[in-house]
JSON list of C-alpha atoms and ligand atoms in Angstrom, two decimals:
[
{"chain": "O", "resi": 1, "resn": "UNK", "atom": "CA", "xyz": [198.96, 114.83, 121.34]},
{"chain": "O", "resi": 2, "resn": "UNK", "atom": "CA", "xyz": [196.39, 112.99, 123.28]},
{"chain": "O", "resi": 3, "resn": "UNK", "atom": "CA", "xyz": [195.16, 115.57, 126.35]},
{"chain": "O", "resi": 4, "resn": "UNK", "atom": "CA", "xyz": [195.57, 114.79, 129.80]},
{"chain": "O", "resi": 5, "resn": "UNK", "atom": "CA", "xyz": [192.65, 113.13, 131.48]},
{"chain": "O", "resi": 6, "resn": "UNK", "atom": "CA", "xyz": [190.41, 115.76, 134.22]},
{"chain": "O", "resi": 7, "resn": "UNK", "atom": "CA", "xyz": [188.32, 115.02, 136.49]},
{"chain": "O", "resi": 8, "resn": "UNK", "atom": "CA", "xyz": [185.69, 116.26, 134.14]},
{"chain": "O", "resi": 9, "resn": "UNK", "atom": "CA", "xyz": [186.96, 113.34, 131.81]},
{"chain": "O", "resi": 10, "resn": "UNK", "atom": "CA", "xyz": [186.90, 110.67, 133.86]},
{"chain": "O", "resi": 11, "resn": "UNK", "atom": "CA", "xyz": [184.66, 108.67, 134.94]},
{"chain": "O", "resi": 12, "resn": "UNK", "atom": "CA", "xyz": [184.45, 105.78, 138.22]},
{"chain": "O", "resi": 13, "resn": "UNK", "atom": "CA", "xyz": [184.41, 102.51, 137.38]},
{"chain": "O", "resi": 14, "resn": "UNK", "atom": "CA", "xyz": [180.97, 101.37, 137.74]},
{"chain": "O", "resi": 15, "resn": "UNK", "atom": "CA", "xyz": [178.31, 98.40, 138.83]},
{"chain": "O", "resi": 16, "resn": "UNK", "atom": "CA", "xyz": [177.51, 97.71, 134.88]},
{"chain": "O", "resi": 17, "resn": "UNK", "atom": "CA", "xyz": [181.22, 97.92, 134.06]},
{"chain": "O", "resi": 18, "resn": "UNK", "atom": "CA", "xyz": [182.54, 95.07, 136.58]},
{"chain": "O", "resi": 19, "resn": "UNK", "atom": "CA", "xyz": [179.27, 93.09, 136.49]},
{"chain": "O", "resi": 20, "resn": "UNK", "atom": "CA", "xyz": [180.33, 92.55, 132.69]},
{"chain": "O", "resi": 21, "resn": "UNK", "atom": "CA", "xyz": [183.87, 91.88, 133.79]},
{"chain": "O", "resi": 22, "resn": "UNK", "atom": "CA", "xyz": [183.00, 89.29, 136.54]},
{"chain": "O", "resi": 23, "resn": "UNK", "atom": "CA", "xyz": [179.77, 87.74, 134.35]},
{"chain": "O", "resi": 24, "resn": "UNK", "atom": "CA", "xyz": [178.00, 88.36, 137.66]},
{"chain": "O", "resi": 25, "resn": "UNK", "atom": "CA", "xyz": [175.53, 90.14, 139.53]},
{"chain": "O", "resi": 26, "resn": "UNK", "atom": "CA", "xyz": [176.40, 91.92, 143.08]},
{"chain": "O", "resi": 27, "resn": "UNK", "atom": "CA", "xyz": [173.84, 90.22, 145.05]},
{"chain": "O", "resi": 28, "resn": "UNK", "atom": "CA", "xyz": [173.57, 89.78, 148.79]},
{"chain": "O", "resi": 29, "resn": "UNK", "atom": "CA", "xyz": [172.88, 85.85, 150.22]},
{"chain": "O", "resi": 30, "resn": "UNK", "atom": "CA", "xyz": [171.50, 86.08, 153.69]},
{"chain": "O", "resi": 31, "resn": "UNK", "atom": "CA", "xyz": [171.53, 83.28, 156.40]},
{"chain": "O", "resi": 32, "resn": "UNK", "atom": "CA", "xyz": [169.86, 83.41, 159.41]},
{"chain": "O", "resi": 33, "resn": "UNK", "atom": "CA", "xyz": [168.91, 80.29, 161.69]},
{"chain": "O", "resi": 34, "resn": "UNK", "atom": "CA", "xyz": [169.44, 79.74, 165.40]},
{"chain": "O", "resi": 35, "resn": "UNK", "atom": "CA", "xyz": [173.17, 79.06, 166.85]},
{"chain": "O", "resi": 36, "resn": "UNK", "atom": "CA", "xyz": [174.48, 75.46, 165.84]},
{"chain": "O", "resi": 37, "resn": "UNK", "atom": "CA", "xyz": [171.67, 75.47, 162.60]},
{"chain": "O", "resi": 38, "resn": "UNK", "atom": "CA", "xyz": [174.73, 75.22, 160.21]},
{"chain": "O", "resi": 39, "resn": "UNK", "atom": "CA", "xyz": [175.05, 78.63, 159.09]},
{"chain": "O", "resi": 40, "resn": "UNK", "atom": "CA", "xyz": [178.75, 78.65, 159.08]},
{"chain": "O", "resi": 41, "resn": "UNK", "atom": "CA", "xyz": [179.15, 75.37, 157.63]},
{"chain": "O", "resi": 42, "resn": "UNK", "atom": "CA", "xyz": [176.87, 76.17, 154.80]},
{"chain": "O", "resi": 43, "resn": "UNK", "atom": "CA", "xyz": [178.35, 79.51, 154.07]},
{"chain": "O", "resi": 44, "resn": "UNK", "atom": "CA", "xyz": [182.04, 78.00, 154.15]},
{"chain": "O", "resi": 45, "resn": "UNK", "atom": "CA", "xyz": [181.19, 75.20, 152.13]},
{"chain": "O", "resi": 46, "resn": "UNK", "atom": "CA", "xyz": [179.19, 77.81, 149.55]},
{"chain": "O", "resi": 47, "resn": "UNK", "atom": "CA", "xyz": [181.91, 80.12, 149.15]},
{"chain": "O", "resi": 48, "resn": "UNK", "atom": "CA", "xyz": [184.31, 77.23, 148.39]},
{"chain": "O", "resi": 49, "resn": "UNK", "atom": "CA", "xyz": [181.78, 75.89, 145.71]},
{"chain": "O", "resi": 50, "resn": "UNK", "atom": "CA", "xyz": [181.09, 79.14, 144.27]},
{"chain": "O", "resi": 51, "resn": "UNK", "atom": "CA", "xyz": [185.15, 80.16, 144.47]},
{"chain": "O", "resi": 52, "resn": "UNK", "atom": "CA", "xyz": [185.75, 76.80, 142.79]},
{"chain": "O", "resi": 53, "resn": "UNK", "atom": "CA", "xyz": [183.45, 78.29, 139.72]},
{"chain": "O", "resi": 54, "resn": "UNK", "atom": "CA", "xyz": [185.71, 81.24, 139.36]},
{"chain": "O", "resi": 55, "resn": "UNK", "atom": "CA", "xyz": [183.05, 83.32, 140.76]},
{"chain": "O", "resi": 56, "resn": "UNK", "atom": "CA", "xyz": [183.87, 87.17, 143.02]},
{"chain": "O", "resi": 57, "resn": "UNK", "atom": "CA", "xyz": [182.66, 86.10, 146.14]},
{"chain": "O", "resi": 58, "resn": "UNK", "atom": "CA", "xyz": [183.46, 86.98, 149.91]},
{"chain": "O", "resi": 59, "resn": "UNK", "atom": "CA", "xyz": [181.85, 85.84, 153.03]},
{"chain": "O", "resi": 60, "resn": "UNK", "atom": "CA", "xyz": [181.07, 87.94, 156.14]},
{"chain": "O", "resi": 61, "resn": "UNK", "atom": "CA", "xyz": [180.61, 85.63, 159.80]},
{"chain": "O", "resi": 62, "resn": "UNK", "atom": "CA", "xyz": [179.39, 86.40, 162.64]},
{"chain": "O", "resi": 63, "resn": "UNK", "atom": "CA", "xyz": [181.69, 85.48, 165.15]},
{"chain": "O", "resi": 64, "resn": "UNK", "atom": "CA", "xyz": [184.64, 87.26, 162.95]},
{"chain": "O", "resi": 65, "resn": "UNK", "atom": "CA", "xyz": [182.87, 90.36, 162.69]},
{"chain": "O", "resi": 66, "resn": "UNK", "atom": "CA", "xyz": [182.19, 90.53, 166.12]},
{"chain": "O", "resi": 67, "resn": "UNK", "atom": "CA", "xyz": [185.40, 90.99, 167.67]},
{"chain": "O", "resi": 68, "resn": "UNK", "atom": "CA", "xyz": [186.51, 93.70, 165.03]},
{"chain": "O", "resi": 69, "resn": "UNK", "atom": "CA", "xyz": [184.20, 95.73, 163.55]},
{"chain": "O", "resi": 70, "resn": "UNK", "atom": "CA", "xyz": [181.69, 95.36, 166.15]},
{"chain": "O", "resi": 71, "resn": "UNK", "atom": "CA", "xyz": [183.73, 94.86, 168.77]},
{"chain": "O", "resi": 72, "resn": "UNK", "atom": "CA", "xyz": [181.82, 97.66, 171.07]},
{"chain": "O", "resi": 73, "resn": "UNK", "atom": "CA", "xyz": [178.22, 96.12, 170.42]},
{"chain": "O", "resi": 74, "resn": "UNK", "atom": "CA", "xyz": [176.58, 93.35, 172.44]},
{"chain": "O", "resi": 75, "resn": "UNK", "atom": "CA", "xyz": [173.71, 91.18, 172.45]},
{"chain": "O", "resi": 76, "resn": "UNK", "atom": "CA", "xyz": [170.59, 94.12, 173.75]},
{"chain": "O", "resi": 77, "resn": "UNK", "atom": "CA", "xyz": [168.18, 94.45, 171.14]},
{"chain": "O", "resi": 78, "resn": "UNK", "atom": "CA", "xyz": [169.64, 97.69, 170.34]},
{"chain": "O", "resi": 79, "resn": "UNK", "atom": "CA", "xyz": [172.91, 96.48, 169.87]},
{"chain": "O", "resi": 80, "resn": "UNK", "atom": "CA", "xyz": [171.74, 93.52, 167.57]},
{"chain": "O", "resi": 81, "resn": "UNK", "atom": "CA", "xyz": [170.36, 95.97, 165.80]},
{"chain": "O", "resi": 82, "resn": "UNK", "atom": "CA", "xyz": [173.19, 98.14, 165.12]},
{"chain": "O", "resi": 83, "resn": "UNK", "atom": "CA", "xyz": [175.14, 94.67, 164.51]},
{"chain": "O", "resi": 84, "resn": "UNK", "atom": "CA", "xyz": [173.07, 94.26, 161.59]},
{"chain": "O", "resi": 85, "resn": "UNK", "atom": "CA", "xyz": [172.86, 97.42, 160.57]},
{"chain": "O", "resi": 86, "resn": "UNK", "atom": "CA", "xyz": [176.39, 98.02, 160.22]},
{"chain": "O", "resi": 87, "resn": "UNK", "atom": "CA", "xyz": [176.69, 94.27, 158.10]},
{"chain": "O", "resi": 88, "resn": "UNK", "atom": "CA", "xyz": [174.13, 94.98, 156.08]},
{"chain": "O", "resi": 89, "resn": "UNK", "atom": "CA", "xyz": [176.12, 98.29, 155.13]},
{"chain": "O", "resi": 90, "resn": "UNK", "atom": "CA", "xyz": [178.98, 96.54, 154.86]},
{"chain": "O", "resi": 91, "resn": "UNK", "atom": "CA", "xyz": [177.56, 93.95, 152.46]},
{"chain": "O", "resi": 92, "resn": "UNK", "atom": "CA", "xyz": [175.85, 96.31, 150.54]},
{"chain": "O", "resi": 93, "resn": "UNK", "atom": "CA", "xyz": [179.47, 98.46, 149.34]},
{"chain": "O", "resi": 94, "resn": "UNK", "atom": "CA", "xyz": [180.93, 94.92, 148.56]},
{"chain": "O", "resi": 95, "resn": "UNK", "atom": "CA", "xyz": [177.54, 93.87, 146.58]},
{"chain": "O", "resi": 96, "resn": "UNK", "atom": "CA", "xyz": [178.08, 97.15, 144.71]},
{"chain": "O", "resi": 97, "resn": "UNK", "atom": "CA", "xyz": [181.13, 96.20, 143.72]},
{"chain": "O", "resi": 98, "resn": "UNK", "atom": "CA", "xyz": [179.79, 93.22, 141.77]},
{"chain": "O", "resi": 99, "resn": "UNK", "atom": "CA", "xyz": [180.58, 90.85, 144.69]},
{"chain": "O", "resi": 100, "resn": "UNK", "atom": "CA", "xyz": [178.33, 87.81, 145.74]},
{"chain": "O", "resi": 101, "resn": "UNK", "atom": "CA", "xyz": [178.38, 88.39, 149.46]},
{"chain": "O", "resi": 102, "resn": "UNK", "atom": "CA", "xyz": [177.40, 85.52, 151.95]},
{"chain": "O", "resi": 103, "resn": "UNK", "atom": "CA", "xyz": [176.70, 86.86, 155.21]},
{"chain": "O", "resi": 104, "resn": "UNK", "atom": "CA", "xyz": [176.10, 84.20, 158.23]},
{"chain": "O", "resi": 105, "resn": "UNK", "atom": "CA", "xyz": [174.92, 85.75, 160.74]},
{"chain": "O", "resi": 106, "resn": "UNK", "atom": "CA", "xyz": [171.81, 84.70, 163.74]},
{"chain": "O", "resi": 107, "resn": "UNK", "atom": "CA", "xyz": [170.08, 87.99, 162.53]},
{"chain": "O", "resi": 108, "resn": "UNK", "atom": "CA", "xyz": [167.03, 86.89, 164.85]},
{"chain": "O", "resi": 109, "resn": "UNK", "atom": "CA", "xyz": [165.10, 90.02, 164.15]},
{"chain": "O", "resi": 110, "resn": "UNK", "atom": "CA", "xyz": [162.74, 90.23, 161.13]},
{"chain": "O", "resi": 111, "resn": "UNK", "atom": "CA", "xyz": [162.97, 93.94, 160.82]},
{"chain": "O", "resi": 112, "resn": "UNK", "atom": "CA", "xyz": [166.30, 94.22, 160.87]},
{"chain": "O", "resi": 113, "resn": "UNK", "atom": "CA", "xyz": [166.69, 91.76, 157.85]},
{"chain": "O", "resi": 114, "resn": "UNK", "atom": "CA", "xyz": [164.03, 93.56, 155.76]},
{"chain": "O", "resi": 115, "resn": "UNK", "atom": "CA", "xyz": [165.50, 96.73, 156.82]},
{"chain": "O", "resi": 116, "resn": "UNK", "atom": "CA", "xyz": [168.91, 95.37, 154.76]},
{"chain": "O", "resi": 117, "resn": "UNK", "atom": "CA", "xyz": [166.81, 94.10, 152.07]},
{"chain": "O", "resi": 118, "resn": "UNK", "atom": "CA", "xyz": [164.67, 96.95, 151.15]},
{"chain": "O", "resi": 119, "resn": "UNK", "atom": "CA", "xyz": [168.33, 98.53, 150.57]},
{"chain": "O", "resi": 120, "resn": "UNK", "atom": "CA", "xyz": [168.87, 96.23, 148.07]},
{"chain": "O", "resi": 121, "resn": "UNK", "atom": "CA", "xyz": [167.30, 96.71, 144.34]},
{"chain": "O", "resi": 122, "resn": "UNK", "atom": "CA", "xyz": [164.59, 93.82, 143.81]},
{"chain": "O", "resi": 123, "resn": "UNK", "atom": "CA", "xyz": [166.60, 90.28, 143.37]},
{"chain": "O", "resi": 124, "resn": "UNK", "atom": "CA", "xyz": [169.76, 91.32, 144.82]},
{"chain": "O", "resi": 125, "resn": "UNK", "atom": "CA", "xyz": [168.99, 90.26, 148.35]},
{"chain": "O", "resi": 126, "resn": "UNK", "atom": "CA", "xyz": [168.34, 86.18, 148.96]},
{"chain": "O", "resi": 127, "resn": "UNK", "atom": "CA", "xyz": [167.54, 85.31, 151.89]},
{"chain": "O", "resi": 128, "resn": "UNK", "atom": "CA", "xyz": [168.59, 82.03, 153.25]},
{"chain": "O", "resi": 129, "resn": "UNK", "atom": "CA", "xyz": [166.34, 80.22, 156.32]},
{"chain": "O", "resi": 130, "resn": "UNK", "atom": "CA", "xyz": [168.96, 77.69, 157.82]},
{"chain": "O", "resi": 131, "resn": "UNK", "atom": "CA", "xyz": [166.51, 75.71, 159.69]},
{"chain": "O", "resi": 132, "resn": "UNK", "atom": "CA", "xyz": [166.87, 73.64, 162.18]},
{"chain": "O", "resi": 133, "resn": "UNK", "atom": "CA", "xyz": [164.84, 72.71, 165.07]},
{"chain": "O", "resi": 134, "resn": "UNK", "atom": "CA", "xyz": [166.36, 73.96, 168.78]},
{"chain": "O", "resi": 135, "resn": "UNK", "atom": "CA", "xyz": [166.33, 70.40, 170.09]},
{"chain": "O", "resi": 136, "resn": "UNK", "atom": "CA", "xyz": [168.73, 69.40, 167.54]},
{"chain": "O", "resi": 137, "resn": "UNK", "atom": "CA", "xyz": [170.75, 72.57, 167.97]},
{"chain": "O", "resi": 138, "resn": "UNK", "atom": "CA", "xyz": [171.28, 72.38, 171.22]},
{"chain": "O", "resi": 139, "resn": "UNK", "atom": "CA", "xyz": [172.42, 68.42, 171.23]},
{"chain": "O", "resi": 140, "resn": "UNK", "atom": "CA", "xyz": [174.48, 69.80, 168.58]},
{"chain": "O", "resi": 141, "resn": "UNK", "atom": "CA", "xyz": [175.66, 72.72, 171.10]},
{"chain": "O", "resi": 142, "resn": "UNK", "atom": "CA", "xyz": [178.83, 72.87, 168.77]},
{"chain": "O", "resi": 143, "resn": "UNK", "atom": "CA", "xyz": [180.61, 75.59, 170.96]},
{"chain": "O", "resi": 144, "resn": "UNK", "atom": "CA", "xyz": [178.70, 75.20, 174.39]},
{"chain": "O", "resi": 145, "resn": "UNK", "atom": "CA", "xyz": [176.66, 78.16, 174.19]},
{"chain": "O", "resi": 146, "resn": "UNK", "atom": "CA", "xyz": [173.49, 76.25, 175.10]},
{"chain": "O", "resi": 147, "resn": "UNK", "atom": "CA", "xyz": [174.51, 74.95, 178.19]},
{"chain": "O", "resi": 148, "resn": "UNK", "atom": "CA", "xyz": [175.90, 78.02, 179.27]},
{"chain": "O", "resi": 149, "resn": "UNK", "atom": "CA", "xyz": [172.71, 80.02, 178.57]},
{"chain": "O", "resi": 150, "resn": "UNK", "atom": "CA", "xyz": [170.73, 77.21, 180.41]},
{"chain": "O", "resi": 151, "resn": "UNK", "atom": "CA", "xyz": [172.57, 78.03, 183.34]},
{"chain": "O", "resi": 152, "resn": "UNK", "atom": "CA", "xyz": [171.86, 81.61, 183.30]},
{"chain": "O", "resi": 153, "resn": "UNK", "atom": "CA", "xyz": [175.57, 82.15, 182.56]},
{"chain": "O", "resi": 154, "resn": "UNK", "atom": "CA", "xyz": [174.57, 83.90, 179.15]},
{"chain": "O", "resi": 155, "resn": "UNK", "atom": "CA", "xyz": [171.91, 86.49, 178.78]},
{"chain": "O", "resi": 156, "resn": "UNK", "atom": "CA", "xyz": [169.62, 87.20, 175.70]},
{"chain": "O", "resi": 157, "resn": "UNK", "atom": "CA", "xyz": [170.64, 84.06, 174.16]},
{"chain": "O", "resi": 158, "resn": "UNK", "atom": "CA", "xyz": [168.64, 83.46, 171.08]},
{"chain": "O", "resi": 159, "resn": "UNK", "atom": "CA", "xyz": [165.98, 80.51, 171.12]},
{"chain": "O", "resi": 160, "resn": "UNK", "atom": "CA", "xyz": [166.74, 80.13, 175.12]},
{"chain": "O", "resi": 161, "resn": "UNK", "atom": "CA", "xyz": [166.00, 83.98, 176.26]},
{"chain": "O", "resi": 162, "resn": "UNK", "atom": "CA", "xyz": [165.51, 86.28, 173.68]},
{"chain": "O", "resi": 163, "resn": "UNK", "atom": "CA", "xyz": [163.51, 85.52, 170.42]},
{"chain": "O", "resi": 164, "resn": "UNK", "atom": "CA", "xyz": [163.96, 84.20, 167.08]},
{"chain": "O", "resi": 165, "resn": "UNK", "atom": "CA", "xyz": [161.65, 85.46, 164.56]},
{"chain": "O", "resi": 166, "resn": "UNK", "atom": "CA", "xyz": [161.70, 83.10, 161.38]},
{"chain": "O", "resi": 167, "resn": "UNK", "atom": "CA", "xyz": [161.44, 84.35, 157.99]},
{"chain": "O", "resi": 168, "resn": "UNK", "atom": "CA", "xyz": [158.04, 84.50, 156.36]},
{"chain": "O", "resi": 169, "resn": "UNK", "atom": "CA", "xyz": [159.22, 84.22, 152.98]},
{"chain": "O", "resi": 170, "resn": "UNK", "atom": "CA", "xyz": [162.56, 83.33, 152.52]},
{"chain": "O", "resi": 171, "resn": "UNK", "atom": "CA", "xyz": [163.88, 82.70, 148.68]},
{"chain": "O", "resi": 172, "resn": "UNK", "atom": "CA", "xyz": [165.92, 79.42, 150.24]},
{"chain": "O", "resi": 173, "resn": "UNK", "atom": "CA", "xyz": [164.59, 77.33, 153.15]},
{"chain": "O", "resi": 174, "resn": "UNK", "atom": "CA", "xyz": [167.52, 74.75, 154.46]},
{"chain": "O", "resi": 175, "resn": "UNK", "atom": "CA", "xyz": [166.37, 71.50, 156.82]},
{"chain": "O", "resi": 176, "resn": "UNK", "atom": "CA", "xyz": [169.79, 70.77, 158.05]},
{"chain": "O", "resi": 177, "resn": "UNK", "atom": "CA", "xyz": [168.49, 68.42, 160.13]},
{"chain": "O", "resi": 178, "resn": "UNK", "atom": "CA", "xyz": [167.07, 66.01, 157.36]},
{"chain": "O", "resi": 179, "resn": "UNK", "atom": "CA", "xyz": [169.37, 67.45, 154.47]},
{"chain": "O", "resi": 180, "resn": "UNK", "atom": "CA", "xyz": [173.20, 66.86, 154.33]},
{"chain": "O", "resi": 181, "resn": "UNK", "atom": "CA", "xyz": [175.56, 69.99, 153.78]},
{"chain": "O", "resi": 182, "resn": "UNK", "atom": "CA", "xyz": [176.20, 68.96, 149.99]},
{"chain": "O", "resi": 183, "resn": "UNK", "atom": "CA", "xyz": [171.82, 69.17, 149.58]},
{"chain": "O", "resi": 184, "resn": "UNK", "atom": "CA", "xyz": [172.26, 72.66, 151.11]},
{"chain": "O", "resi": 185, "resn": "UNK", "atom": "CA", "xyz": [174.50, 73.14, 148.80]},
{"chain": "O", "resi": 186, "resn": "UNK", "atom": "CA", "xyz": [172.86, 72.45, 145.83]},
{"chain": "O", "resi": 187, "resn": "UNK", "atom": "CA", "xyz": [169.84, 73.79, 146.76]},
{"chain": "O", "resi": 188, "resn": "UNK", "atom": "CA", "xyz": [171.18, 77.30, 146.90]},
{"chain": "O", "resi": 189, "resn": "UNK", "atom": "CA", "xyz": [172.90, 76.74, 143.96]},
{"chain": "O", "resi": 190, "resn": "UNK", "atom": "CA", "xyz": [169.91, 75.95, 142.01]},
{"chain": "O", "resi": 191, "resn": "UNK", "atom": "CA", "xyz": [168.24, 79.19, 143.25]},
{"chain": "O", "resi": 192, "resn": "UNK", "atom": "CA", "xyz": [171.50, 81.02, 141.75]},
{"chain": "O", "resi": 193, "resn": "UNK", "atom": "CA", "xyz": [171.35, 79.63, 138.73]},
{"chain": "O", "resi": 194, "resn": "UNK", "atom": "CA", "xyz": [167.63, 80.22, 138.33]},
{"chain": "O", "resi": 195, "resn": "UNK", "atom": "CA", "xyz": [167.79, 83.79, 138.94]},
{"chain": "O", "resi": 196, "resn": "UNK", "atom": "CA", "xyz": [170.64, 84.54, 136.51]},
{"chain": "O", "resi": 197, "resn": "UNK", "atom": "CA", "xyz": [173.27, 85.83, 139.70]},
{"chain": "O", "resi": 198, "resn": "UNK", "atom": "CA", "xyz": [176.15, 84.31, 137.66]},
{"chain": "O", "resi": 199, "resn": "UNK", "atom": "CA", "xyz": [175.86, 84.96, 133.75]},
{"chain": "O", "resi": 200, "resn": "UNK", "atom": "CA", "xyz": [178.48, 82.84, 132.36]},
{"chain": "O", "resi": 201, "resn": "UNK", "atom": "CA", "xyz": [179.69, 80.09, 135.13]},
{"chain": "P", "resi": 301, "resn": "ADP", "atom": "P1", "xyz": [175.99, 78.10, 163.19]},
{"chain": "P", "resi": 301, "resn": "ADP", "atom": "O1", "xyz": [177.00, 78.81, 162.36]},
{"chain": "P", "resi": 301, "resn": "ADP", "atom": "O2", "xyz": [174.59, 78.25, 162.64]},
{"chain": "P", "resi": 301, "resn": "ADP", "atom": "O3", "xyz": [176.07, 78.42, 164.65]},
{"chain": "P", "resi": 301, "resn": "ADP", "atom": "P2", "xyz": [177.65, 75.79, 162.76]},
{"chain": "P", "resi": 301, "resn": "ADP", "atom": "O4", "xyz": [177.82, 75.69, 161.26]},
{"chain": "P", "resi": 301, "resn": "ADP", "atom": "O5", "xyz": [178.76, 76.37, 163.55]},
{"chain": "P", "resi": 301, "resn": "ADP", "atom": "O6", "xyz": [176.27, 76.52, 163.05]},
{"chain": "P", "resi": 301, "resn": "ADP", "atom": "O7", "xyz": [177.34, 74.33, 163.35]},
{"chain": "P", "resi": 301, "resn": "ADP", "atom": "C1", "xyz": [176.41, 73.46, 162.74]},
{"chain": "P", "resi": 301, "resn": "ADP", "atom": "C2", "xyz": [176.73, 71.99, 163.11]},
{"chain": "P", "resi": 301, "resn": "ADP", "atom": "O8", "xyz": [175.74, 71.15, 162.49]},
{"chain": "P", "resi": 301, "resn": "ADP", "atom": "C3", "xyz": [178.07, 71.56, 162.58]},
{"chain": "P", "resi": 301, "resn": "ADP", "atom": "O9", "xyz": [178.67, 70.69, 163.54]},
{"chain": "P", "resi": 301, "resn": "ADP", "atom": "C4", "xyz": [177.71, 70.77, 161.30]},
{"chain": "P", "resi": 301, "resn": "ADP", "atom": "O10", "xyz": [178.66, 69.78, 160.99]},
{"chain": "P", "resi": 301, "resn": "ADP", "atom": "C5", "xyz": [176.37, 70.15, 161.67]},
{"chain": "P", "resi": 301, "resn": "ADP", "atom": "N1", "xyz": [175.49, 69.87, 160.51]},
{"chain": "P", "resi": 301, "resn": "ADP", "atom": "C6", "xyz": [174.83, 68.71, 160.28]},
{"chain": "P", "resi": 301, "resn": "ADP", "atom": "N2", "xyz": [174.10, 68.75, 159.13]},
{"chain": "P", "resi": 301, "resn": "ADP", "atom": "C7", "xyz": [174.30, 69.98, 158.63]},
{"chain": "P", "resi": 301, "resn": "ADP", "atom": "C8", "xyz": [173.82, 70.64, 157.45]},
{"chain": "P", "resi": 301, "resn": "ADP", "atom": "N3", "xyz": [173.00, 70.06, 156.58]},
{"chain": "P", "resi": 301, "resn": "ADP", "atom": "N4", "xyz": [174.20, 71.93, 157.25]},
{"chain": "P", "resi": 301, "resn": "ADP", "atom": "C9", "xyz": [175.02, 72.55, 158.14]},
{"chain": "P", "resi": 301, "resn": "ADP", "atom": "N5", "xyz": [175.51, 71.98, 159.25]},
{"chain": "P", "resi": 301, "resn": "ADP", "atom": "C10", "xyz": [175.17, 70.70, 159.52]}
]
């Protein structure tokens, strides 16, 4: 008769095991950009491509996180910090789980981005510079934020009163103001491909 599994026996399911399973590798894709850059658009359209390939993917936003599991920070520099902190934690237990996480999230603070990427093993961490310059994003001012912060009505709004620090060396830089959505697109994709995240798709 076969004996009864322990817990000396058995053994968690691990990275290796559902990175085989999923022909995938649990890898983090970061964008950051000012508000109205195209973050969300880009990460919604990206997940749909990348869903559409079969592949594990998930994708954390800003605005969604914010009223749950952040609900009690706001927008100090200590509380941005702990906002990313927390997401980059977050991210990190799905990544380990073989997902391909896309987080969109203003992250304006270089420190706080390395600080998620140095928890990531080398490759495993992409970061994605959705550029755009603030003229444009503020014409664009797709849910009024500019105008309101212009008018003093919102503090330590990014690009207006509180500062965006661009990436030095990000792995993808987006133009969305010269490139259309289905260029970001494929520019990301390309990366993806180059660096072997999906093995088999
Ligand atoms: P964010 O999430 O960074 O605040 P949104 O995605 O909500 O930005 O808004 C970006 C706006 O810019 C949308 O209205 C979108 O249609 C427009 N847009 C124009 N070109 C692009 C592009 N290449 N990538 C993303 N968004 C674009």
């Amino acid at each position: 008769m076969k004996a009864s599994p322990t817990r000396k026996t058995l053994k968690k399911v691990d990275l290796n095991q559902r990175e085989n399973r999923f022909h995938q590798k649990g890898t983090i894709i970061w964008l950051t950009g000012l508000s109205g850059a195209g973050k969300t658009t880009v990460s919604i359209a990206l997940e749909n491509a990348l869903f559409e390939q079969n592949a594990l993917v998930t994708l954390l936003d800003g605005d969604v996180v914010r009223t749950g599991l952040n609900s009690d920070l706001g927008f100090s520099a200590e509380d941005r910090k702990e906002n990313i902190r927390r997401i980059g934690e977050v991210a990190r237990l799905l990544a380990q789980q073989a997902f391909v996480v896309i987080v969109a999230f203003i992250s304006p603070f270089r420190d706080d981005r390395d600080w998620v990427r140095n928890s990531m093993d080398n490759g495993r961490f992409i970061e994605v510079f959705v550029d755009c310059p603030l003229a444009v994003c503020e014409s664009r001012d797709t849910k009024g934020l500019y105008k309101k912060a212009r008018k003093g009505e919102i503090q330590d709004f990014t690009g207006i009163s509180s500062p965006y620090e661009p990436p030095l060396s990000p792995e993808i830089h987006l133009n969305t103001a010269e490139d259309t959505v289905e260029e970001c697109i494929e520019q990301i994709i390309r990366h993806l491909t180059k660096t072997d995240v999906f093995k088999k798709i």
